[in-house]
Amino acid sequence: MALSRIRSVAAVALAALSLGAGLAACGGQDDTQNSAASSSAGYPVTIEHLFGSTTIKAKPERVVTLGGGDMEAAISLGVIPVAGADWFGNTQTRGWVKSELGDRKAPRLISASEPKFEEIAALKPDLILYVNSKNDKKEFETLNAIAPTIAAPVGTKNVYGAAWQDQVREIARATGTVTEGDKVVQQTEALVSDAAKANPEFAGKTITAGVYSVDSLNAWLPSDPRMRLLTSLGFKTNPQVDAMDDGDFFVQISPELTGKLNADVIYLAALDNAGKLDPKVAADKLFNALPAVKAGHVAYWGGVPVINTPTPSGEFSSAFSIGGPLGIKYVIPRLVPQLKDAVGGKS
């Protein structure tokens, strides 16, 4: 990883100390912190994760989030971070997140793709959420030198590969909101389950989903949050795409592999701000020759140009892509009709 992205752990730890931030959970803490922890019910708590374990000695008051959807998952639990990363680098709070915040102050938005460690340290966090993350050990160690940091659940293999249920439960344990976490998981799973039961035609249908980006078709792998939601609705992943799993959350499809995209349903992010199909997709003879596309078993939605726009298409695209309890709640009533049309060949 480039030096511009990763500062040395020692340098950042020194900066954190000079700002009064807590040391990593794996290290020692002073008597004042230990005293505070003793008066915090339910603490200390130790979280096992991909890079070992982190002990949180007192209920966190200043949470910073960096993983994809970590900020939104925390908010669903009633935990409002002092700062958090929008997965796609948007500088404005998403509308579907604002509705959950109500009159509470929105977190300050910071970068996740290129974390500014000194900026994070200056926020004086007492917990950093790096749960649905890129699984970079050096980045984790740098963050953990600033404040106790929890990473992806044990066994996570793909980058950004944490299931939203595991993400919520891990964050709930770390923030002392286990009861709220169980409730959020149950309510969200019921919402998805009810949608699946109301649409039995989804069950068992194979689906390819992805995005047209950088002049290329890209298919999401099973660990992607969007694919997890689609399979929760009854669809099955495309085994030809699954076979290309390389540990990432998507795979780029070269022209000669276009045929592997065919499935019962294709769901592609390829619309622009005007709701028009990207002209390069419209002109792609190989893609348009796929049986599913020719039969109308395809649905298109807002692609890269809309993801950070304050439009209905942008709101849907961001909520579907970020996922979790808040995203799913927003998406389900809008997603299901699109999928019904695609299954019925009405696209």
CSV table of N, CA and C in Angstrom, one decimal, residues 32 202 241 277:
chain,number,residue,atom,x,y,z
A,32,THR,N,-7.1,6.4,35.2
A,32,THR,CA,-8.3,7.2,35.0
A,32,THR,C,-9.3,6.5,34.1
A,202,PHE,N,-39.8,-15.4,-7.1
A,202,PHE,CA,-38.4,-15.1,-7.0
A,202,PHE,C,-37.6,-16.4,-6.6
A,241,VAL,N,-20.7,-16.9,-12.4
A,241,VAL,CA,-20.0,-15.8,-11.8
A,241,VAL,C,-19.3,-16.2,-10.5
A,277,LEU,N,-30.3,4.5,-20.3
A,277,LEU,CA,-29.3,3.5,-20.3
A,277,LEU,C,-28.0,4.0,-20.9
